Coordinates of C-alpha atoms in Angstrom, one line a residue:
M1 CA 11.3 145.0 -113.9
K2 CA 13.6 147.6 -112.4
K3 CA 10.6 150.0 -112.0
Y4 CA 8.6 147.3 -110.2
T5 CA 11.5 146.4 -107.9
A6 CA 12.0 150.1 -107.0
F7 CA 8.2 150.5 -106.4
V8 CA 8.2 147.5 -104.0
L9 CA 11.3 148.8 -102.1
L10 CA 9.7 152.3 -101.9
F11 CA 6.5 150.8 -100.6
A12 CA 8.3 148.7 -98.1
V13 CA 10.3 151.7 -96.8
A14 CA 7.1 153.8 -96.5
L15 CA 5.3 151.0 -94.8
G16 CA 8.1 150.5 -92.3
A17 CA 8.2 154.2 -91.6
F18 CA 4.4 154.2 -91.0
A19 CA 4.7 151.2 -88.7
Q20 CA 7.5 152.9 -86.8
T21 CA 5.6 156.1 -86.4
K22 CA 2.5 154.2 -85.3
L23 CA 4.3 152.1 -82.7
A24 CA 6.6 154.8 -81.4
P25 CA 6.2 155.3 -77.7
K26 CA 4.6 158.6 -76.6
K27 CA 6.8 161.3 -75.2
E28 CA 6.2 164.1 -72.6
Q29 CA 6.1 166.7 -75.3
D30 CA 3.2 165.0 -76.9
Y31 CA 1.1 166.2 -74.0
Y32 CA 3.0 168.8 -72.0
E33 CA 4.4 171.5 -74.2
I34 CA 7.0 174.1 -73.5
K35 CA 7.2 177.6 -75.1
T36 CA 10.2 179.8 -74.7
L37 CA 9.9 183.5 -74.0
P38 CA 12.6 185.3 -75.9
I39 CA 14.9 187.5 -73.8
P40 CA 17.0 190.4 -75.2
K41 CA 20.7 189.6 -75.3
E42 CA 21.5 192.6 -73.1
I43 CA 19.3 191.4 -70.2
Y44 CA 20.7 188.8 -67.8
L45 CA 17.4 187.5 -66.5
E46 CA 18.7 185.1 -63.8
V47 CA 15.2 184.5 -62.4
G48 CA 14.8 184.6 -58.6
G49 CA 11.1 185.4 -58.4
L50 CA 7.9 185.5 -60.5
A51 CA 4.6 187.4 -60.1
T52 CA 1.7 187.2 -62.5
M53 CA -0.1 190.5 -62.7
P54 CA -3.9 190.9 -63.1
D55 CA -3.5 193.1 -66.2
G56 CA -1.8 190.3 -68.1
R57 CA 1.8 191.3 -67.5
L58 CA 4.5 189.2 -65.8
A59 CA 7.0 190.5 -63.2
V60 CA 10.4 188.9 -62.9
S61 CA 13.0 189.5 -60.1
T62 CA 16.6 188.5 -60.6
R63 CA 19.7 187.4 -58.7
R64 CA 21.3 190.6 -60.0
G65 CA 18.9 192.8 -58.0
E66 CA 16.5 193.9 -60.6
I67 CA 12.7 193.6 -61.3
W68 CA 11.5 193.5 -64.9
I69 CA 8.0 193.8 -66.3
V70 CA 7.3 191.5 -69.3
E71 CA 4.6 192.5 -71.7
N72 CA 2.8 190.0 -73.9
P73 CA 4.1 187.0 -71.9
Y74 CA 1.3 184.8 -73.2
Q75 CA 2.5 185.6 -76.7
K76 CA -1.1 186.1 -78.0
T77 CA -0.5 188.9 -80.4
S78 CA 2.9 187.8 -81.5
H79 CA 5.9 185.7 -80.5
Q80 CA 7.8 188.9 -79.4
T81 CA 7.9 189.9 -75.7
Y82 CA 8.8 193.3 -74.3
Y83 CA 10.8 194.0 -71.2
R84 CA 10.8 197.2 -69.0
R85 CA 13.1 197.5 -66.0
F86 CA 11.0 198.5 -63.1
A87 CA 13.5 198.4 -60.2
S88 CA 17.2 198.0 -59.7
G89 CA 19.9 198.3 -57.1
L90 CA 18.5 195.4 -54.9
H91 CA 20.4 192.5 -53.4
E92 CA 19.7 189.1 -54.9
V93 CA 15.9 189.0 -55.1
L94 CA 14.9 185.4 -54.7
G95 CA 11.2 185.9 -54.3
L96 CA 8.5 188.2 -55.6
A97 CA 4.8 188.9 -54.9
Y98 CA 2.3 191.5 -56.2
K99 CA -0.6 192.8 -54.1
D100 CA -2.8 195.9 -54.4
G101 CA -0.6 197.7 -56.9
A102 CA 2.8 197.1 -55.1
F103 CA 5.5 194.6 -55.3
Y104 CA 6.9 192.7 -52.2
C105 CA 10.3 191.0 -52.4
S106 CA 12.9 189.4 -50.2
Q107 CA 16.3 190.8 -50.7
R108 CA 19.0 189.0 -48.9
G109 CA 18.8 191.2 -45.9
E110 CA 15.4 192.8 -46.2
L111 CA 11.7 192.3 -46.9
T112 CA 10.9 195.3 -49.1
K113 CA 7.7 196.9 -50.5
I114 CA 8.3 198.6 -53.9
S115 CA 5.9 201.0 -55.5
D116 CA 5.5 203.3 -58.5
T117 CA 3.8 206.3 -57.0
D118 CA 4.0 208.6 -60.1
R119 CA 2.8 205.9 -62.5
D120 CA 5.6 206.3 -65.0
G121 CA 6.4 202.6 -65.1
V122 CA 9.5 202.8 -62.9
A123 CA 9.7 202.2 -59.1
D124 CA 10.3 205.3 -57.0
L125 CA 9.5 204.2 -53.5
Y126 CA 11.4 201.4 -51.7
E127 CA 10.0 200.8 -48.2
P128 CA 11.7 198.3 -45.8
I129 CA 9.2 196.2 -43.9
Y130 CA 11.7 194.0 -42.0
Q131 CA 15.4 193.8 -42.0
F132 CA 17.1 190.4 -41.4
D133 CA 20.4 189.7 -39.7
L134 CA 23.2 188.9 -42.1
S135 CA 26.8 187.7 -41.5
G136 CA 27.9 187.9 -45.1
N137 CA 28.0 184.2 -45.7
Y138 CA 27.3 183.4 -49.3
H139 CA 24.7 180.7 -48.4
E140 CA 22.4 183.0 -46.4
Y141 CA 19.7 183.1 -49.2
T142 CA 16.3 184.6 -48.4
Y143 CA 13.2 183.4 -50.2
G144 CA 9.8 184.9 -50.5
P145 CA 7.5 186.4 -49.6
V146 CA 4.4 184.2 -50.1
I147 CA 1.4 186.2 -49.0
D148 CA -1.4 184.3 -47.2
K149 CA -5.2 185.1 -47.3
N150 CA -4.8 187.3 -44.2
G151 CA -2.2 189.5 -45.9
D152 CA 0.7 188.2 -43.8
M153 CA 4.0 187.6 -45.5
W154 CA 5.9 184.3 -45.2
V155 CA 9.7 184.2 -45.7
S156 CA 12.1 181.3 -45.5
L157 CA 15.7 181.8 -44.4
N158 CA 18.6 179.7 -45.7
L159 CA 21.3 178.5 -43.3
A160 CA 24.9 179.8 -43.7
W161 CA 27.5 177.3 -45.0
V162 CA 29.8 176.6 -42.2
G163 CA 29.5 172.8 -41.6
F164 CA 28.5 171.0 -38.5
G165 CA 27.0 172.8 -35.5
E166 CA 24.2 175.2 -34.5
G167 CA 23.8 178.9 -34.4
K168 CA 25.0 179.5 -37.9
F169 CA 25.8 183.2 -37.6
A170 CA 22.6 185.2 -38.2
K171 CA 19.4 185.2 -36.3
W172 CA 16.4 183.1 -37.5
R173 CA 18.5 181.4 -40.3
G174 CA 17.1 178.0 -40.8
W175 CA 13.5 179.1 -40.0
F176 CA 10.2 180.0 -41.5
V177 CA 9.0 183.4 -40.3
K178 CA 5.7 185.2 -40.7
I179 CA 5.8 189.0 -41.0
T180 CA 2.8 191.3 -40.7
P181 CA 2.3 194.3 -43.1
G182 CA 3.3 196.4 -40.1
G183 CA 6.7 194.7 -39.8
K184 CA 6.3 192.4 -36.8
L185 CA 8.2 189.1 -37.2
E186 CA 6.8 185.8 -35.7
P187 CA 8.9 182.7 -35.9
F188 CA 6.9 179.7 -37.1
A189 CA 9.0 176.6 -37.6
G190 CA 12.6 175.6 -37.6
G191 CA 15.0 172.9 -38.8
L192 CA 15.3 174.2 -42.4
R193 CA 18.5 173.9 -44.4
S194 CA 17.9 175.3 -47.9
P195 CA 14.1 176.0 -48.3
A196 CA 14.1 177.5 -51.8
G197 CA 10.4 176.7 -52.5
Y198 CA 7.2 176.7 -50.5
S199 CA 3.5 177.3 -50.8
F200 CA 0.2 176.9 -49.1
N201 CA -2.4 174.4 -50.4
E202 CA -6.1 175.0 -50.7
E203 CA -6.6 173.9 -47.1
G204 CA -4.1 176.5 -45.8
D205 CA -1.3 174.0 -45.0
L206 CA 2.3 175.0 -45.6
F207 CA 4.6 172.7 -47.6
Y208 CA 8.3 173.4 -48.4
G209 CA 10.9 171.7 -50.5
E210 CA 14.3 170.8 -49.0
N211 CA 17.7 170.1 -50.7
Q212 CA 20.1 167.3 -49.9
G213 CA 22.9 168.3 -47.6
D214 CA 23.9 167.9 -43.9
W215 CA 21.0 166.2 -42.0
V216 CA 19.2 165.8 -45.4
G217 CA 19.8 162.4 -47.0
S218 CA 17.7 163.3 -50.1
G219 CA 15.4 165.9 -51.5
R220 CA 12.0 166.0 -49.8
V221 CA 8.8 167.9 -49.3
T222 CA 7.5 168.4 -45.7
H223 CA 4.3 169.7 -44.3
L224 CA 5.0 172.1 -41.4
A225 CA 2.8 173.3 -38.6
K226 CA 3.7 175.9 -36.1
G227 CA 6.5 174.9 -33.7
E228 CA 7.6 171.9 -35.7
F229 CA 11.2 170.9 -36.5
A230 CA 12.1 169.9 -40.1
G231 CA 15.3 168.1 -39.1
N232 CA 18.4 170.3 -39.6
P233 CA 19.6 171.6 -36.2
G234 CA 21.8 174.4 -37.7
G235 CA 19.4 177.1 -36.5
L236 CA 18.5 175.7 -33.1
K237 CA 20.3 178.4 -31.3
W238 CA 17.3 180.6 -31.9
A239 CA 14.9 178.1 -30.3
K240 CA 16.1 179.6 -27.0
E241 CA 14.6 183.0 -27.9
P242 CA 11.5 183.9 -25.8
N243 CA 9.2 184.1 -28.8
S244 CA 10.3 180.8 -30.3
P245 CA 7.4 178.3 -30.7
L246 CA 9.9 175.4 -30.8
K247 CA 11.9 174.4 -27.8
L248 CA 14.7 172.0 -28.8
S249 CA 18.5 171.8 -28.5
L250 CA 21.3 170.2 -30.5
E251 CA 22.0 167.8 -27.7
E252 CA 18.5 166.2 -28.2
I253 CA 19.2 165.3 -31.8
Q254 CA 20.2 161.7 -32.5
D255 CA 23.3 161.6 -34.9
N256 CA 24.2 158.0 -35.5
G257 CA 23.3 157.5 -39.2
S258 CA 20.0 155.6 -38.5
P259 CA 17.0 156.7 -40.5
M260 CA 15.2 159.9 -39.7
F261 CA 12.1 158.0 -38.5
E262 CA 14.2 156.3 -35.7
A263 CA 15.2 159.7 -34.4
A264 CA 11.6 160.9 -34.6
K265 CA 10.5 158.0 -32.4
K266 CA 12.7 159.2 -29.7
N267 CA 12.0 162.9 -30.3
P268 CA 8.4 163.5 -31.6
K269 CA 9.3 167.2 -32.4
I270 CA 11.1 166.0 -35.5
K271 CA 8.7 166.2 -38.5
L272 CA 9.1 163.5 -41.1
P273 CA 8.8 164.4 -44.8
A274 CA 5.4 164.0 -46.5
V275 CA 7.2 162.8 -49.7
W276 CA 10.8 161.9 -50.4
F277 CA 12.3 162.6 -53.8
P278 CA 15.1 160.1 -54.2
H279 CA 18.4 161.8 -54.9
A280 CA 19.7 161.7 -58.5
I281 CA 16.7 159.5 -59.4
M282 CA 13.9 162.1 -59.1
G283 CA 16.0 165.2 -58.7
I284 CA 19.0 166.7 -57.0
S285 CA 17.8 170.2 -55.8
T286 CA 14.2 170.6 -55.0
S287 CA 12.9 174.1 -55.6
D288 CA 9.4 175.5 -56.0
I289 CA 6.0 173.9 -55.2
L290 CA 2.6 174.7 -56.7
Q291 CA -0.7 173.0 -56.2
D292 CA -2.8 172.8 -59.4
T293 CA -5.7 175.1 -58.5
T294 CA -6.6 175.8 -62.2
K295 CA -9.5 173.3 -62.2
G296 CA -8.2 171.3 -65.2
K297 CA -6.6 174.1 -67.2
F298 CA -3.0 173.3 -66.4
S299 CA -2.9 169.5 -66.2
P300 CA -5.0 166.3 -66.1
F301 CA -4.3 166.2 -62.4
P302 CA -6.3 169.0 -60.7
G303 CA -5.4 169.4 -57.0
Q304 CA -2.1 167.7 -57.2
Y305 CA 1.3 169.4 -56.8
F306 CA 4.0 170.3 -59.2
V307 CA 7.5 170.4 -57.7
A308 CA 10.5 171.8 -59.6
D309 CA 14.1 170.6 -59.6
Q310 CA 16.8 173.1 -60.2
G311 CA 19.7 170.7 -60.9
Q312 CA 17.8 168.5 -63.3
S313 CA 15.8 171.3 -65.0
K314 CA 12.5 169.5 -64.7
V315 CA 9.0 169.6 -63.2
M316 CA 7.8 166.6 -61.1
R317 CA 4.3 165.7 -59.9
M318 CA 3.3 165.0 -56.3
G319 CA 0.1 163.4 -55.2
L320 CA -0.9 163.6 -51.5
E321 CA -3.4 161.9 -49.2
K322 CA -4.0 162.1 -45.4
V323 CA -3.8 158.9 -43.4
N324 CA -4.5 159.1 -39.7
G325 CA -4.2 162.9 -40.0
V326 CA -0.7 162.7 -41.6
Y327 CA 0.2 163.8 -45.1
Q328 CA 2.0 161.2 -47.3
G329 CA 2.0 160.5 -51.0
F330 CA 3.9 159.8 -54.2
A331 CA 6.4 161.5 -56.5
I332 CA 6.6 160.9 -60.3
N333 CA 8.2 162.7 -63.2
Y334 CA 6.1 165.1 -65.3
R335 CA 8.2 167.2 -67.7
E336 CA 11.9 167.4 -68.4
G337 CA 13.9 169.4 -70.9
F338 CA 13.8 173.0 -69.6
Q339 CA 16.5 175.4 -70.8
S340 CA 18.1 176.0 -67.4
G341 CA 17.8 175.3 -63.7
I342 CA 14.2 175.9 -62.5
L343 CA 13.9 178.0 -59.4
R344 CA 10.4 179.5 -59.7
E345 CA 6.9 178.4 -60.9
R346 CA 3.8 180.6 -61.1
F347 CA 0.5 180.0 -62.8
G348 CA -0.6 182.5 -65.5
L349 CA -4.1 183.9 -66.0
D350 CA -4.7 181.2 -68.7
G351 CA -3.8 178.3 -66.5
S352 CA -0.4 177.7 -68.0
M353 CA 2.7 177.8 -65.8
F354 CA 5.5 180.3 -66.1
V355 CA 8.9 178.7 -65.3
G356 CA 11.8 180.9 -64.2
M357 CA 15.4 179.6 -64.3
T358 CA 18.9 180.3 -63.3
S359 CA 22.0 178.1 -63.1
R360 CA 25.0 180.3 -62.3
G361 CA 27.1 178.6 -59.6
W362 CA 24.5 175.9 -59.0
G363 CA 24.7 173.9 -62.3
S364 CA 21.9 172.2 -64.2
T365 CA 21.2 169.8 -67.0
G366 CA 19.6 172.7 -68.9
K367 CA 22.6 174.3 -70.6
D368 CA 21.5 178.0 -70.6
D369 CA 22.6 180.3 -67.8
F370 CA 19.0 181.5 -67.3
G371 CA 15.7 181.3 -69.0
L372 CA 11.9 182.0 -69.0
Q373 CA 9.5 179.4 -70.4
R374 CA 5.9 178.5 -70.2
L375 CA 4.5 175.0 -69.6
F376 CA 1.0 174.0 -70.6
W377 CA -1.1 170.9 -71.3
N378 CA -2.4 170.6 -74.8
G379 CA -5.6 168.7 -73.7
N380 CA -4.6 165.3 -75.0
M381 CA -5.0 162.6 -72.3
P382 CA -1.8 160.6 -71.6
F383 CA -1.8 157.1 -70.1
E384 CA -0.4 157.9 -66.7
I385 CA -0.6 156.9 -63.1
D386 CA -3.3 159.4 -61.7
M387 CA -3.1 158.6 -58.0
I388 CA -1.6 156.2 -55.5
K389 CA -3.3 155.5 -52.2
A390 CA -2.0 153.4 -49.3
K391 CA -4.0 150.3 -48.2
S392 CA -3.7 148.1 -45.2
D393 CA -1.6 145.5 -47.1
G394 CA -0.4 147.4 -50.2
F395 CA -1.5 150.2 -52.5
E396 CA -4.2 151.2 -54.9
F397 CA -3.3 152.8 -58.3
S398 CA -5.6 154.9 -60.3
F399 CA -4.9 155.4 -64.0
T400 CA -6.1 158.0 -66.5
Q401 CA -7.2 155.3 -69.0
P402 CA -8.5 151.7 -68.6
V403 CA -5.8 149.1 -68.3
D404 CA -5.4 145.9 -70.1
V405 CA -6.4 143.3 -67.5
N406 CA -3.9 140.6 -68.7
S407 CA -1.0 143.0 -68.3
V408 CA -1.8 144.0 -64.7
K409 CA -2.3 140.4 -63.6
K410 CA 1.3 139.4 -64.4
A411 CA 3.8 139.7 -61.6
A412 CA 6.4 140.4 -64.3
S413 CA 4.7 143.7 -65.0
Y414 CA 5.9 145.1 -61.6
A415 CA 9.2 145.7 -59.9
I416 CA 8.8 146.9 -56.3
R417 CA 11.3 147.7 -53.7
S418 CA 11.6 149.9 -50.5
Y419 CA 14.4 151.8 -49.0
I420 CA 15.3 154.9 -46.9
Y421 CA 18.2 157.3 -46.1
K422 CA 20.5 158.0 -43.2
Y423 CA 19.8 160.9 -40.8
Q424 CA 23.2 162.3 -40.0
H425 CA 25.3 165.5 -39.9
Q426 CA 27.3 164.4 -42.9
Y427 CA 26.3 165.7 -46.3
G428 CA 23.7 163.5 -48.0
S429 CA 23.3 159.7 -47.7
P430 CA 23.4 156.6 -49.8
I431 CA 20.2 154.5 -50.1
I432 CA 20.1 152.1 -47.2
E433 CA 18.0 149.1 -46.1
L434 CA 17.1 148.3 -49.7
K435 CA 14.5 145.4 -50.0
D436 CA 12.8 143.9 -53.0
L437 CA 9.1 143.2 -52.5
K438 CA 6.7 140.6 -54.0
I439 CA 3.1 140.9 -55.0
K440 CA 0.6 138.6 -53.3
G441 CA -2.6 139.6 -55.1
V442 CA -4.1 141.9 -57.7
E443 CA -7.6 143.3 -57.9
V444 CA -8.9 145.3 -60.9
S445 CA -12.0 147.7 -60.7
A446 CA -15.0 147.3 -62.9
D447 CA -14.0 150.3 -65.0
R448 CA -10.4 149.0 -65.2
K449 CA -9.0 152.4 -64.1
K450 CA -8.0 151.2 -60.6
V451 CA -5.7 148.4 -59.7
R452 CA -5.1 147.3 -56.1
I453 CA -2.0 145.3 -55.3
S454 CA -1.3 143.4 -52.1
I455 CA 2.4 143.3 -51.2
D456 CA 4.4 141.1 -49.0
G457 CA 6.4 143.3 -46.6
I458 CA 5.3 146.9 -46.9
R459 CA 7.2 149.0 -44.4
R460 CA 6.0 152.1 -42.5
F461 CA 8.2 155.2 -43.0
Y462 CA 10.0 153.8 -46.1
I463 CA 10.0 154.9 -49.7
H464 CA 8.2 152.4 -51.9
E465 CA 9.5 152.4 -55.5
F466 CA 7.1 151.0 -58.1
T467 CA 8.2 150.3 -61.7
L468 CA 5.2 149.3 -63.7
K469 CA 7.0 148.5 -67.0
G470 CA 4.5 145.9 -68.1
V471 CA 1.3 147.7 -67.4
L472 CA -0.5 148.6 -70.6
N473 CA -3.7 150.3 -71.6
D474 CA -6.4 148.9 -74.0
K475 CA -4.3 149.9 -77.0
G476 CA -1.3 148.1 -75.8
E477 CA 0.6 151.3 -74.9
P478 CA 2.9 151.6 -71.9
L479 CA 2.6 154.3 -69.3
L480 CA 4.1 157.7 -70.1
H481 CA 5.9 157.5 -66.8
E482 CA 6.3 154.0 -65.4
T483 CA 8.1 154.6 -62.1
A484 CA 6.7 156.3 -59.0
Y485 CA 7.9 156.7 -55.4
Y486 CA 5.4 156.5 -52.4
T487 CA 6.4 157.6 -48.9
L488 CA 4.5 155.5 -46.4
N489 CA 4.3 157.4 -43.2
E490 CA 1.1 155.7 -42.0
I491 CA -0.5 152.4 -42.9
P492 CA -4.3 152.7 -42.9
A493 CA -6.6 150.3 -41.3
G494 CA -9.0 148.2 -43.4
P495 CA -9.6 144.8 -44.9
T496 CA -6.8 143.0 -46.7
L497 CA -7.1 142.2 -50.3
V498 CA -8.8 138.9 -51.1
A499 CA -7.7 138.0 -54.6
A500 CA -6.0 135.3 -56.5
A501 CA -2.2 135.5 -56.7
P502 CA -0.9 136.9 -60.0
E503 CA 0.5 134.7 -62.6
A504 CA 3.9 133.3 -61.8
E505 CA 6.8 135.5 -62.8
I506 CA 8.9 134.0 -65.5
K507 CA 12.5 134.9 -65.2
V508 CA 14.1 135.4 -68.6
I509 CA 17.8 135.6 -69.0
V510 CA 19.0 137.1 -72.3
T511 CA 22.6 136.9 -73.3
A512 CA 23.4 139.5 -76.0
R513 CA 26.7 140.2 -77.7
T514 CA 28.1 143.8 -77.4
V515 CA 27.2 145.9 -80.4
K516 CA 27.8 149.6 -80.8
N517 CA 25.2 151.9 -82.3
S518 CA 25.8 155.0 -84.4
M519 CA 26.0 157.2 -81.3
G520 CA 28.9 155.3 -79.8
Y521 CA 26.8 153.8 -77.0
E522 CA 26.9 150.1 -76.6
L523 CA 23.5 148.5 -76.6
G524 CA 22.7 147.7 -73.0
I525 CA 25.0 150.4 -71.5
A526 CA 22.6 153.2 -72.6
G527 CA 19.8 151.3 -70.7
L528 CA 21.9 151.0 -67.6
L529 CA 22.9 154.7 -67.6
K530 CA 19.2 155.6 -67.8
K531 CA 18.0 152.9 -65.4
H532 CA 20.4 154.1 -62.7
T533 CA 20.0 157.8 -63.5
C534 CA 23.6 158.3 -64.5
S535 CA 22.5 160.1 -67.6
A536 CA 20.7 162.7 -65.4
C537 CA 24.0 164.2 -64.4
H538 CA 26.6 162.9 -67.0
A539 CA 26.8 162.8 -70.8
K540 CA 29.2 161.0 -73.0
D541 CA 31.1 164.0 -74.4
S542 CA 29.7 167.1 -72.7
K543 CA 29.7 168.6 -69.2
L544 CA 26.4 168.5 -67.4
I545 CA 26.0 168.6 -63.6
G546 CA 28.9 166.1 -63.5
P547 CA 31.9 165.6 -65.8
A548 CA 31.6 163.9 -69.2
F549 CA 32.3 160.2 -69.3
T550 CA 35.1 160.8 -71.7
E551 CA 36.7 163.1 -69.1
I552 CA 36.3 160.4 -66.4
A553 CA 38.0 157.9 -68.8
K554 CA 41.1 160.2 -69.0
R555 CA 41.6 159.8 -65.3
N556 CA 42.7 156.1 -65.9
Y557 CA 40.7 154.8 -63.0
S558 CA 40.5 151.0 -62.9
N559 CA 37.0 149.5 -63.1
Q560 CA 37.3 148.6 -59.4
K561 CA 38.3 152.2 -58.6
I562 CA 35.2 153.6 -60.4
L563 CA 33.1 151.1 -58.4
E564 CA 34.6 152.5 -55.2
L565 CA 34.0 156.1 -56.3
V566 CA 30.4 155.4 -57.3
Y567 CA 29.7 153.9 -53.9
K568 CA 31.7 156.5 -52.0
P569 CA 32.3 159.7 -54.1
N570 CA 35.3 162.0 -53.4
P571 CA 34.2 165.5 -54.4
Q572 CA 37.8 166.7 -54.2
N573 CA 38.5 164.8 -57.4
W574 CA 36.3 167.2 -59.3
P575 CA 36.7 170.7 -57.6
D576 CA 35.2 172.5 -60.6
F577 CA 31.7 171.1 -60.1
A578 CA 29.4 172.8 -57.6
T579 CA 27.1 169.8 -57.0
E580 CA 28.6 166.9 -55.1
M581 CA 27.8 163.4 -56.3
A582 CA 25.6 161.4 -54.0
P583 CA 26.7 157.9 -52.9
M584 CA 25.0 155.4 -55.3
S585 CA 25.7 152.2 -53.3
H586 CA 22.2 150.9 -54.2
V587 CA 23.3 150.3 -57.8
P588 CA 24.3 146.6 -58.3
K589 CA 28.0 145.9 -58.4
A590 CA 27.7 144.0 -61.7
D591 CA 26.0 147.0 -63.4
V592 CA 28.6 149.5 -62.1
L593 CA 31.4 147.3 -63.4
K594 CA 29.7 147.1 -66.8
I595 CA 29.5 150.9 -66.9
A596 CA 33.0 151.3 -65.7
G597 CA 34.3 148.9 -68.5
W598 CA 32.4 151.0 -71.0
I599 CA 33.9 154.2 -69.7
N600 CA 37.4 152.9 -69.9
G601 CA 36.6 151.7 -73.4
L602 CA 36.0 155.3 -74.4
R603 CA 39.7 155.9 -73.7
E604 CA 40.7 153.3 -76.3
T605 CA 38.2 154.7 -78.8
E606 CA 39.7 158.2 -78.5
S607 CA 43.1 156.7 -78.9
L608 CA 42.1 155.0 -82.1
K609 CA 40.6 158.3 -83.4
N610 CA 43.8 160.2 -82.7
H611 CA 45.9 157.4 -84.4
D612 CA 43.7 157.5 -87.5

């Protein structure tokens, strides 16, 4: 009898484990894998630039002024990689390119060509192509070059950090410049703040990523043409130069906290972003941008763009379309969990992506000081949003797999809202003009891979946030990434959707008692921390981009005080953290107070531990 009972219990446990495995939701690593390239302990590979070489080697430039050549970076023959120092004595190399047997890099004050003339594997010729003005301000980073099809070199110049005003010390800071192989500089576009990453797409159009800061309410990607102004007036002093393609002054810039599109209505020289990346929700420090030109080798999304975030140590995906000649599109998560803060992305010869990282002074969720990893798609097809396109009265979603029709017809499967940010000289912005939106109709294509939704109240120039929590595929599986953000710069013409309204949304109120799980998180609180992206910057017991919740608990703030600081942060309270917290006034008051109560409860938990 005992043997029979034991068998039944063992069978039940095994069956439960099988069911749990079968029903477990898919994760990013099930499709998008990361491999780490080992780095010798004596090498501080704080990656500033990457260049893939045609012979299979990888070149890496560093913030410490070195260039290293990595052999066996694809780890085909073994897991081991080999490093040779090619160049040294440079000044913070934040970009690297390889062309015709020579390297080109942007030091802080110089665009330099570096060659190995005697072929011994070590650089012996350093040729200055162009020397930039420098004031010595720590924030005068220089990025690039990116070499175009004509052989010209493009460099972006970071603004100095001196606060409000224009003419921030050194010439052409806050600008994109083009430099010919002969060393002639041509200013291209202004209004940049911290343009760490940029690239050209297959059509030859230039896109760059911007970081939150003064005049920048949130991270964003902008398409820039010659003579356009990206929004930050810090470098407008140089618009007065005779060869400037942009003629604009600080006095012409509206500074009243209204959205950026309102300022652009009065001054058409202001170029609106193609895609916003909501701050602390999608990222906190936009870095490199690469279009997937690997024809299906790198990802299931050929032609789309992969945007890195330094602070949150992740790669995001961006899909673009042109409406009325204007770029716009969506942002969605792709792969988190890198070892440090991502600054550089470059495709390898096999279609994988090399990812170069550094976090010194900038902070990141990845805990290492630096790193070098490789991201690749294993060929399995995830259930994902493939593309989002704007329609005259809503949006059309394409999916990688057929959807379950019953799931997409339910209004409860969707949560949609729109919002925007302030355009102001103050650092960053809270979310403003938040509005919940309702679905009027749904239409499903014959192959069930496209779903068009008609929405009541779409707004031009606003970010439209979609959470498709209830949308399932044929197998009843949810989306790998259920939330996307579309920036609607233009509303296309065309017929409106003629379809029956979706099933009525049933509002369900669940009252659950507070229970603590084995990790010390109260059920419900963990969900709130994830929903409102608190866990992107804070952990319970350890320091990330922001302080641990246990450290906040030690400050003895009241719940109301925590609410005030969430809505209006005071960076002076935490001087040891390089990244300032953004205002999170869009988070509902009730949710903030629940989280605040949980934080203050941690103080009591620690007290009990010490007492025991």
